[in-house]
Amino acid sequence: MPLKTVICIGMAGSGKTTFMQRLNSHLHAANVPPYVVQLDPAVLTVPYGAHIDIRDSVKYKKVMENYNLGPNGAIVTSLNLFSTKIDQVIKLVEKKRDVHEYCIIDTPGQIECFVWSASGSIITESFASTFPTVIAYIVDTPRNSSPTTFMSNMLYACSILYKTKLPMIVVFNKTDVCKADFAREWMTDFEAFQEALRADQELNGESGAGSGYMGSLINSMSLMLEEFYSQLDMVGVSSLTGEGFDDFLSSVDKKVDEYESYYKAEREMIMKRKEEEESAKKQKSLDHLMKDLGLKDKQGSSNRKSNEDDEADVISDLEDEGENDGIVLRDEDEGVEREYTFAGDERTSGEVNSKSTPDLQRRYEEALEQVGKSASSETAENIARYIRQ
């Protein structure tokens, strides 16, 4: 059975963490406990137990101090450090694919820190290339009752869809405060959205969203997004009451089938092209280096033994095999201890500074000095090894 991965993304205040807590509880109640990954390094506490927590790997405040960064810069840097071990995270999740049906991932509240960063792309693509992955875009329903705000959120969702190239579900959260019927109507009926714009103009006068340039722009965008809406599933949920989560899981199953039918083939093609380009770039760099040094690589590219089957033992993995059926205690419960994720690896821990960063220039100079002493094939292999590392 494939492990269905749900990555929760949304604007600050949209209710992502509360949505994660309710989804986790809902799946536990259905006797299908999920594998939980928490990727917000700046959060103090979370209302659910996480199997893998970025806070075990990177000390957010230390990153701020050591790099003189602000809050958002420290979040991005923490994600960058964590993404260097994403292959081991994937291995841990793969080990549990026979135990868990779902893997749910919580992302930072600052949406741009994850969606538009290199580490966010690495994490998303790593999961998407291994498991059927769905993006859950969480929307704050009460704040989107205005046509202008609604259109801004839909444009952001559109940009995420075409950046990640993954199936997406738009989740209108907080339906206990404001029903999402208006949003469904606006997404399926262009005339209803036009009427809402006119009503907004009448209500707010000349300052309304439906007047002047803004009204014309929103009208044009609503026509453009008509095709975009056809690629989405839309559900309304309440993280407070649990309403709508059965519909959400049904949409996840539908999007997983869509992933297997369409997205998987496209992603495999993209990944293959990237690997070929990267391989060609590395070989070209190595050839240039050998030419500059006047050496020949007799054995061609290095045939280093693959370590893909090595055990991943540096990421925390909380659950006890077969004892609690995947149920993990909450953060505030006593007796919960997670192993330090990157124990023994100073370069990727929170204690990061210039002294602990590898001095690549020094290593390169040492390699050149060795070449000057003995221009042998063995030295050439060492140079190639330095470059690949």
mmCIF file of C-alpha atoms in Angstrom, residues 61-374:
data_model
loop_
_atom_site.group_PDB
_atom_site.id
_atom_site.type_symbol
_atom_site.label_atom_id
_atom_site.label_comp_id
_atom_site.label_asym_id
_atom_site.label_seq_id
_atom_site.Cartn_x
_atom_site.Cartn_y
_atom_site.Cartn_z
ATOM 1 C CA LYS A 61 17.765 30.601 18.439
ATOM 2 C CA LYS A 62 21.365 29.437 18.008
ATOM 3 C CA VAL A 63 21.033 29.839 14.244
ATOM 4 C CA MET A 64 19.816 33.408 14.764
ATOM 5 C CA GLU A 65 22.741 34.192 17.081
ATOM 6 C CA ASN A 66 25.491 32.512 15.059
ATOM 7 C CA TYR A 67 24.437 33.954 11.698
ATOM 8 C CA ASN A 68 23.014 37.311 12.906
ATOM 9 C CA LEU A 69 19.693 36.543 11.230
ATOM 10 C CA GLY A 70 16.153 37.700 11.726
ATOM 11 C CA PRO A 71 13.221 35.340 12.322
ATOM 12 C CA ASN A 72 12.479 34.511 8.682
ATOM 13 C CA GLY A 73 16.139 34.188 7.705
ATOM 14 C CA ALA A 74 16.694 31.805 10.612
ATOM 15 C CA ILE A 75 13.718 29.678 9.542
ATOM 16 C CA VAL A 76 15.091 29.405 6.005
ATOM 17 C CA THR A 77 18.586 28.568 7.292
ATOM 18 C CA SER A 78 17.182 25.955 9.675
ATOM 19 C CA LEU A 79 15.289 24.343 6.812
ATOM 20 C CA ASN A 80 18.471 24.406 4.719
ATOM 21 C CA LEU A 81 20.364 22.568 7.456
ATOM 22 C CA PHE A 82 17.573 20.037 7.876
ATOM 23 C CA SER A 83 17.284 19.393 4.134
ATOM 24 C CA THR A 84 20.911 18.177 4.034
ATOM 25 C CA LYS A 85 19.669 15.007 5.758
ATOM 26 C CA ILE A 86 16.395 14.630 3.866
ATOM 27 C CA ASP A 87 17.561 11.328 2.364
ATOM 28 C CA GLN A 88 17.713 9.843 5.854
ATOM 29 C CA VAL A 89 14.289 11.254 6.681
ATOM 30 C CA ILE A 90 12.903 9.523 3.592
ATOM 31 C CA LYS A 91 14.502 6.236 4.641
ATOM 32 C CA LEU A 92 12.859 6.446 8.060
ATOM 33 C CA VAL A 93 9.458 7.132 6.541
ATOM 34 C CA GLU A 94 9.924 4.291 4.048
ATOM 35 C CA LYS A 95 10.532 1.854 6.902
ATOM 36 C CA LYS A 96 7.046 2.642 8.234
ATOM 37 C CA ARG A 97 5.123 2.466 4.960
ATOM 38 C CA ASP A 98 3.709 -0.931 5.974
ATOM 39 C CA VAL A 99 2.575 0.409 9.360
ATOM 40 C CA HIS A 100 1.142 3.804 8.381
ATOM 41 C CA GLU A 101 -1.222 4.721 5.581
ATOM 42 C CA TYR A 102 -0.690 8.478 5.814
ATOM 43 C CA CYS A 103 2.271 10.796 6.365
ATOM 44 C CA ILE A 104 1.220 14.333 7.280
ATOM 45 C CA ILE A 105 3.704 17.227 7.230
ATOM 46 C CA ASP A 106 3.334 20.579 9.000
ATOM 47 C CA THR A 107 5.250 23.519 7.486
ATOM 48 C CA PRO A 108 6.315 26.932 8.902
ATOM 49 C CA GLY A 109 3.695 29.617 9.357
ATOM 50 C CA GLN A 110 5.733 31.950 7.145
ATOM 51 C CA ILE A 111 4.610 30.365 3.883
ATOM 52 C CA GLU A 112 7.288 32.024 1.726
ATOM 53 C CA CYS A 113 10.064 30.504 3.872
ATOM 54 C CA PHE A 114 9.013 27.046 2.748
ATOM 55 C CA VAL A 115 7.368 27.437 -0.657
ATOM 56 C CA TRP A 116 9.940 29.728 -2.273
ATOM 57 C CA SER A 117 13.136 28.451 -0.641
ATOM 58 C CA ALA A 118 15.543 25.889 -2.083
ATOM 59 C CA SER A 119 15.162 23.696 0.998
ATOM 60 C CA GLY A 120 11.371 23.712 0.633
ATOM 61 C CA SER A 121 11.722 22.503 -2.949
ATOM 62 C CA ILE A 122 14.211 19.805 -1.903
ATOM 63 C CA ILE A 123 11.931 18.511 0.846
ATOM 64 C CA THR A 124 8.818 18.587 -1.343
ATOM 65 C CA GLU A 125 10.506 16.906 -4.316
ATOM 66 C CA SER A 126 12.110 14.257 -2.095
ATOM 67 C CA PHE A 127 8.744 13.177 -0.734
ATOM 68 C CA ALA A 128 6.988 13.537 -4.101
ATOM 69 C CA SER A 129 9.549 11.368 -5.881
ATOM 70 C CA THR A 130 9.140 8.588 -3.276
ATOM 71 C CA PHE A 131 5.495 8.682 -2.164
ATOM 72 C CA PRO A 132 2.168 9.831 -3.669
ATOM 73 C CA THR A 133 2.115 13.424 -2.422
ATOM 74 C CA VAL A 134 -0.754 15.920 -2.162
ATOM 75 C CA ILE A 135 -0.595 19.620 -1.276
ATOM 76 C CA ALA A 136 -3.252 20.807 1.194
ATOM 77 C CA TYR A 137 -3.509 24.587 0.832
ATOM 78 C CA ILE A 138 -5.187 25.872 4.010
ATOM 79 C CA VAL A 139 -7.325 29.015 3.657
ATOM 80 C CA ASP A 140 -8.774 31.153 6.453
ATOM 81 C CA THR A 141 -12.431 31.245 5.359
ATOM 82 C CA PRO A 142 -13.651 34.281 7.395
ATOM 83 C CA ARG A 143 -10.817 36.439 6.065
ATOM 84 C CA ASN A 144 -11.603 35.492 2.459
ATOM 85 C CA SER A 145 -15.211 36.618 2.339
ATOM 86 C CA SER A 146 -14.005 39.697 0.424
ATOM 87 C CA PRO A 147 -13.634 39.095 -3.368
ATOM 88 C CA THR A 148 -10.233 40.830 -3.388
ATOM 89 C CA THR A 149 -8.771 38.725 -0.581
ATOM 90 C CA PHE A 150 -10.295 35.583 -2.057
ATOM 91 C CA MET A 151 -8.711 36.292 -5.423
ATOM 92 C CA SER A 152 -5.307 36.956 -3.809
ATOM 93 C CA ASN A 153 -5.417 33.570 -2.071
ATOM 94 C CA MET A 154 -6.438 31.793 -5.260
ATOM 95 C CA LEU A 155 -3.546 33.395 -7.166
ATOM 96 C CA TYR A 156 -1.146 32.235 -4.459
ATOM 97 C CA ALA A 157 -2.611 28.738 -4.642
ATOM 98 C CA CYS A 158 -2.201 28.836 -8.413
ATOM 99 C CA SER A 159 1.472 29.760 -8.123
ATOM 100 C CA ILE A 160 2.100 26.930 -5.624
ATOM 101 C CA LEU A 161 0.325 24.417 -7.860
ATOM 102 C CA TYR A 162 2.458 25.253 -10.894
ATOM 103 C CA LYS A 163 5.666 25.452 -8.843
ATOM 104 C CA THR A 164 5.281 22.107 -7.073
ATOM 105 C CA LYS A 165 3.499 20.362 -9.976
ATOM 106 C CA LEU A 166 1.598 18.256 -7.449
ATOM 107 C CA PRO A 167 -2.128 17.591 -6.911
ATOM 108 C CA MET A 168 -3.686 20.242 -4.698
ATOM 109 C CA ILE A 169 -6.684 20.443 -2.382
ATOM 110 C CA VAL A 170 -7.877 23.890 -1.307
ATOM 111 C CA VAL A 171 -9.042 23.512 2.297
ATOM 112 C CA PHE A 172 -11.320 26.278 3.556
ATOM 113 C CA ASN A 173 -10.735 26.127 7.306
ATOM 114 C CA LYS A 174 -12.774 27.599 10.192
ATOM 115 C CA THR A 175 -16.190 26.787 8.693
ATOM 116 C CA ASP A 176 -17.585 26.852 12.231
ATOM 117 C CA VAL A 177 -17.102 30.640 12.052
ATOM 118 C CA CYS A 178 -18.007 31.206 8.397
ATOM 119 C CA LYS A 179 -19.414 28.668 5.946
ATOM 120 C CA ALA A 180 -17.433 28.102 2.735
ATOM 121 C CA ASP A 181 -20.460 27.894 0.430
ATOM 122 C CA PHE A 182 -19.693 31.327 -1.021
ATOM 123 C CA ALA A 183 -16.188 30.188 -2.021
ATOM 124 C CA ARG A 184 -17.496 27.079 -3.769
ATOM 125 C CA GLU A 185 -19.997 29.221 -5.643
ATOM 126 C CA TRP A 186 -17.352 31.775 -6.671
ATOM 127 C CA MET A 187 -15.094 28.991 -7.966
ATOM 128 C CA THR A 188 -17.835 27.379 -10.082
ATOM 129 C CA ASP A 189 -19.984 30.325 -11.145
ATOM 130 C CA PHE A 190 -18.320 33.334 -12.795
ATOM 131 C CA GLU A 191 -21.537 35.364 -12.716
ATOM 132 C CA ALA A 192 -21.836 34.854 -8.947
ATOM 133 C CA PHE A 193 -18.341 36.238 -8.460
ATOM 134 C CA GLN A 194 -19.192 39.249 -10.661
ATOM 135 C CA GLU A 195 -22.261 39.907 -8.555
ATOM 136 C CA ALA A 196 -20.151 39.760 -5.383
ATOM 137 C CA LEU A 197 -17.789 42.364 -6.859
ATOM 138 C CA ARG A 198 -20.696 44.668 -7.670
ATOM 139 C CA ALA A 199 -22.117 44.249 -4.179
ATOM 140 C CA ASP A 200 -18.732 45.081 -2.681
ATOM 141 C CA GLN A 201 -18.570 48.249 -4.778
ATOM 142 C CA GLU A 202 -22.043 49.333 -3.672
ATOM 143 C CA LEU A 203 -21.193 48.649 -0.054
ATOM 144 C CA ASN A 204 -17.836 50.441 -0.006
ATOM 145 C CA GLY A 205 -18.431 53.101 -2.635
ATOM 146 C CA GLU A 206 -15.505 54.313 -4.707
ATOM 147 C CA SER A 207 -13.031 52.652 -2.316
ATOM 148 C CA GLY A 208 -14.543 49.207 -2.913
ATOM 149 C CA ALA A 209 -12.655 46.380 -4.554
ATOM 150 C CA GLY A 210 -15.020 46.298 -7.492
ATOM 151 C CA SER A 211 -14.326 49.833 -8.645
ATOM 152 C CA GLY A 212 -11.912 51.192 -11.208
ATOM 153 C CA TYR A 213 -8.663 49.456 -12.072
ATOM 154 C CA MET A 214 -8.942 46.919 -9.238
ATOM 155 C CA GLY A 215 -12.370 45.746 -10.393
ATOM 156 C CA SER A 216 -11.177 45.317 -13.975
ATOM 157 C CA LEU A 217 -8.081 43.410 -12.822
ATOM 158 C CA ILE A 218 -10.058 41.040 -10.592
ATOM 159 C CA ASN A 219 -12.577 40.391 -13.370
ATOM 160 C CA SER A 220 -9.775 39.466 -15.774
ATOM 161 C CA MET A 221 -8.083 37.199 -13.225
ATOM 162 C CA SER A 222 -11.328 35.415 -12.383
ATOM 163 C CA LEU A 223 -11.724 34.532 -16.064
ATOM 164 C CA MET A 224 -8.131 33.318 -16.235
ATOM 165 C CA LEU A 225 -8.485 31.157 -13.121
ATOM 166 C CA GLU A 226 -11.512 29.307 -14.446
ATOM 167 C CA GLU A 227 -9.256 26.603 -15.903
ATOM 168 C CA PHE A 228 -7.197 26.546 -12.714
ATOM 169 C CA TYR A 229 -10.271 25.824 -10.587
ATOM 170 C CA SER A 230 -11.026 22.743 -12.685
ATOM 171 C CA GLN A 231 -7.743 21.166 -11.505
ATOM 172 C CA LEU A 232 -8.577 21.608 -7.815
ATOM 173 C CA ASP A 233 -10.609 19.852 -5.186
ATOM 174 C CA MET A 234 -12.206 22.185 -2.669
ATOM 175 C CA VAL A 235 -13.373 21.131 0.805
ATOM 176 C CA GLY A 236 -14.626 23.052 3.808
ATOM 177 C CA VAL A 237 -13.499 21.899 7.251
ATOM 178 C CA SER A 238 -13.605 23.026 10.849
ATOM 179 C CA SER A 239 -10.495 22.188 12.828
ATOM 180 C CA LEU A 240 -12.461 23.016 15.982
ATOM 181 C CA THR A 241 -15.391 20.634 15.505
ATOM 182 C CA GLY A 242 -13.888 18.116 13.066
ATOM 183 C CA GLU A 243 -16.546 18.801 10.437
ATOM 184 C CA GLY A 244 -15.528 17.993 6.847
ATOM 185 C CA PHE A 245 -12.482 15.808 7.533
ATOM 186 C CA ASP A 246 -14.094 12.723 6.003
ATOM 187 C CA ASP A 247 -14.586 14.746 2.821
ATOM 188 C CA PHE A 248 -10.961 15.867 3.003
ATOM 189 C CA LEU A 249 -9.666 12.272 3.235
ATOM 190 C CA SER A 250 -11.894 11.298 0.306
ATOM 191 C CA SER A 251 -10.327 14.128 -1.695
ATOM 192 C CA VAL A 252 -6.851 12.914 -0.693
ATOM 193 C CA ASP A 253 -7.654 9.431 -2.029
ATOM 194 C CA LYS A 254 -8.901 10.964 -5.273
ATOM 195 C CA LYS A 255 -5.777 13.105 -5.650
ATOM 196 C CA VAL A 256 -3.519 10.100 -4.944
ATOM 197 C CA ASP A 257 -5.142 8.303 -7.873
ATOM 198 C CA GLU A 258 -4.592 11.445 -9.960
ATOM 199 C CA TYR A 259 -0.946 11.515 -8.861
ATOM 200 C CA GLU A 260 -0.427 7.914 -9.952
ATOM 201 C CA SER A 261 -2.109 8.531 -13.308
ATOM 202 C CA TYR A 262 -0.628 11.878 -14.350
ATOM 203 C CA TYR A 263 1.830 13.509 -11.969
ATOM 204 C CA LYS A 264 4.078 10.521 -11.320
ATOM 205 C CA ALA A 265 5.075 10.067 -14.966
ATOM 206 C CA GLU A 266 5.780 13.786 -15.360
ATOM 207 C CA ARG A 267 7.851 13.927 -12.162
ATOM 208 C CA GLU A 268 9.886 10.877 -13.172
ATOM 209 C CA MET A 269 10.659 12.555 -16.484
ATOM 210 C CA ILE A 270 11.703 15.792 -14.724
ATOM 211 C CA MET A 271 13.901 13.948 -12.202
ATOM 212 C CA LYS A 272 15.570 11.922 -14.946
ATOM 213 C CA ARG A 273 16.364 15.078 -16.909
ATOM 214 C CA LYS A 274 17.807 16.746 -13.804
ATOM 215 C CA GLU A 275 20.006 13.727 -13.051
ATOM 216 C CA GLU A 276 21.327 13.666 -16.593
ATOM 217 C CA GLU A 277 22.103 17.394 -16.528
ATOM 218 C CA GLU A 278 23.808 17.117 -13.140
ATOM 219 C CA SER A 279 25.849 14.120 -14.236
ATOM 220 C CA ALA A 280 26.968 15.889 -17.403
ATOM 221 C CA LYS A 281 27.909 19.007 -15.414
ATOM 222 C CA LYS A 282 30.008 17.001 -12.927
ATOM 223 C CA GLN A 283 31.787 15.108 -15.690
ATOM 224 C CA LYS A 284 32.526 18.329 -17.552
ATOM 225 C CA SER A 285 34.008 19.913 -14.398
ATOM 226 C CA LEU A 286 36.138 16.834 -13.770
ATOM 227 C CA ASP A 287 37.369 16.779 -17.369
ATOM 228 C CA HIS A 288 38.350 20.453 -17.142
ATOM 229 C CA LEU A 289 40.214 19.806 -13.902
ATOM 230 C CA MET A 290 42.108 16.834 -15.318
ATOM 231 C CA LYS A 291 42.995 18.848 -18.396
ATOM 232 C CA ASP A 292 44.259 21.795 -16.320
ATOM 233 C CA LEU A 293 46.407 19.480 -14.222
ATOM 234 C CA GLY A 294 47.707 17.608 -17.249
ATOM 235 C CA LEU A 295 46.479 14.304 -15.887
ATOM 236 C CA LYS A 296 44.387 11.505 -17.257
ATOM 237 C CA ASP A 297 41.766 9.717 -15.238
ATOM 238 C CA LYS A 298 42.652 6.187 -16.232
ATOM 239 C CA GLN A 299 39.666 4.575 -14.677
ATOM 240 C CA GLY A 300 37.114 7.208 -15.768
ATOM 241 C CA SER A 301 34.534 8.285 -13.277
ATOM 242 C CA SER A 302 34.803 6.872 -9.789
ATOM 243 C CA ASN A 303 32.865 3.758 -9.044
ATOM 244 C CA ARG A 304 32.196 4.380 -5.409
ATOM 245 C CA LYS A 305 30.055 1.814 -3.720
ATOM 246 C CA SER A 306 26.512 2.964 -3.158
ATOM 247 C CA ASN A 307 25.426 3.516 0.415
ATOM 248 C CA GLU A 308 21.709 3.505 -0.299
ATOM 249 C CA ASP A 309 21.140 0.458 1.911
ATOM 250 C CA ASP A 310 22.894 1.980 4.923
ATOM 251 C CA GLU A 311 20.728 2.258 7.987
ATOM 252 C CA ALA A 312 19.527 5.778 8.757
ATOM 253 C CA ASP A 313 20.208 6.134 12.441
ATOM 254 C CA VAL A 314 20.531 9.859 13.006
ATOM 255 C CA ILE A 315 16.927 11.055 12.683
ATOM 256 C CA SER A 316 14.625 10.713 15.659
ATOM 257 C CA ASP A 317 11.978 8.022 15.252
ATOM 258 C CA LEU A 318 9.712 8.011 18.283
ATOM 259 C CA GLU A 319 7.320 5.119 18.079
ATOM 260 C CA ASP A 320 8.044 1.725 19.645
ATOM 261 C CA GLU A 321 7.693 -1.163 17.228
ATOM 262 C CA GLY A 322 4.314 -2.878 17.616
ATOM 263 C CA GLU A 323 3.591 -1.555 21.106
ATOM 264 C CA ASN A 324 1.482 1.537 20.528
ATOM 265 C CA ASP A 325 0.328 1.180 16.938
ATOM 266 C CA GLY A 326 2.015 4.438 15.958
ATOM 267 C CA ILE A 327 0.423 6.553 18.688
ATOM 268 C CA VAL A 328 2.848 9.232 19.870
ATOM 269 C CA LEU A 329 2.498 11.200 23.078
ATOM 270 C CA ARG A 330 1.938 14.941 22.916
ATOM 271 C CA ASP A 331 4.783 17.379 23.503
ATOM 272 C CA GLU A 332 3.660 18.265 26.991
ATOM 273 C CA ASP A 333 3.353 14.649 28.182
ATOM 274 C CA GLU A 334 6.065 13.556 30.592
ATOM 275 C CA GLY A 335 8.404 10.776 29.650
ATOM 276 C CA VAL A 336 8.628 11.608 25.935
ATOM 277 C CA GLU A 337 12.240 11.748 24.851
ATOM 278 C CA ARG A 338 13.379 12.122 21.265
ATOM 279 C CA GLU A 339 16.886 11.352 20.209
ATOM 280 C CA TYR A 340 18.884 14.318 18.976
ATOM 281 C CA THR A 341 18.409 14.114 15.244
ATOM 282 C CA PHE A 342 21.872 14.867 13.900
ATOM 283 C CA ALA A 343 23.848 13.733 16.914
ATOM 284 C CA GLY A 344 27.601 13.892 16.397
ATOM 285 C CA ASP A 345 27.362 16.013 13.265
ATOM 286 C CA GLU A 346 28.483 19.501 14.261
ATOM 287 C CA ARG A 347 28.121 20.866 10.786
ATOM 288 C CA THR A 348 24.354 20.366 10.716
ATOM 289 C CA SER A 349 23.449 20.886 14.355
ATOM 290 C CA GLY A 350 22.210 24.135 15.792
ATOM 291 C CA GLU A 351 25.730 24.977 16.963
ATOM 292 C CA VAL A 352 26.731 26.223 13.550
ATOM 293 C CA ASN A 353 29.456 28.816 13.061
ATOM 294 C CA SER A 354 32.298 29.633 10.714
ATOM 295 C CA LYS A 355 34.778 27.544 12.686
ATOM 296 C CA SER A 356 32.770 24.369 12.254
ATOM 297 C CA THR A 357 32.120 24.908 8.531
ATOM 298 C CA PRO A 358 34.413 22.857 6.254
ATOM 299 C CA ASP A 359 37.122 24.984 4.686
ATOM 300 C CA LEU A 360 36.724 23.983 1.050
ATOM 301 C CA GLN A 361 39.439 26.353 -0.141
ATOM 302 C CA ARG A 362 41.982 24.818 2.233
ATOM 303 C CA ARG A 363 41.096 21.308 1.096
ATOM 304 C CA TYR A 364 41.449 22.307 -2.527
ATOM 305 C CA GLU A 365 44.893 23.882 -1.900
ATOM 306 C CA GLU A 366 46.069 20.745 -0.119
ATOM 307 C CA ALA A 367 44.946 18.666 -3.074
ATOM 308 C CA LEU A 368 46.874 20.867 -5.523
ATOM 309 C CA GLU A 369 49.964 20.649 -3.323
ATOM 310 C CA GLN A 370 49.799 16.858 -3.454
ATOM 311 C CA VAL A 371 49.503 16.989 -7.230
ATOM 312 C CA GLY A 372 52.639 19.101 -7.443
ATOM 313 C CA LYS A 373 54.609 16.500 -5.487
ATOM 314 C CA SER A 374 53.423 13.414 -7.304
#
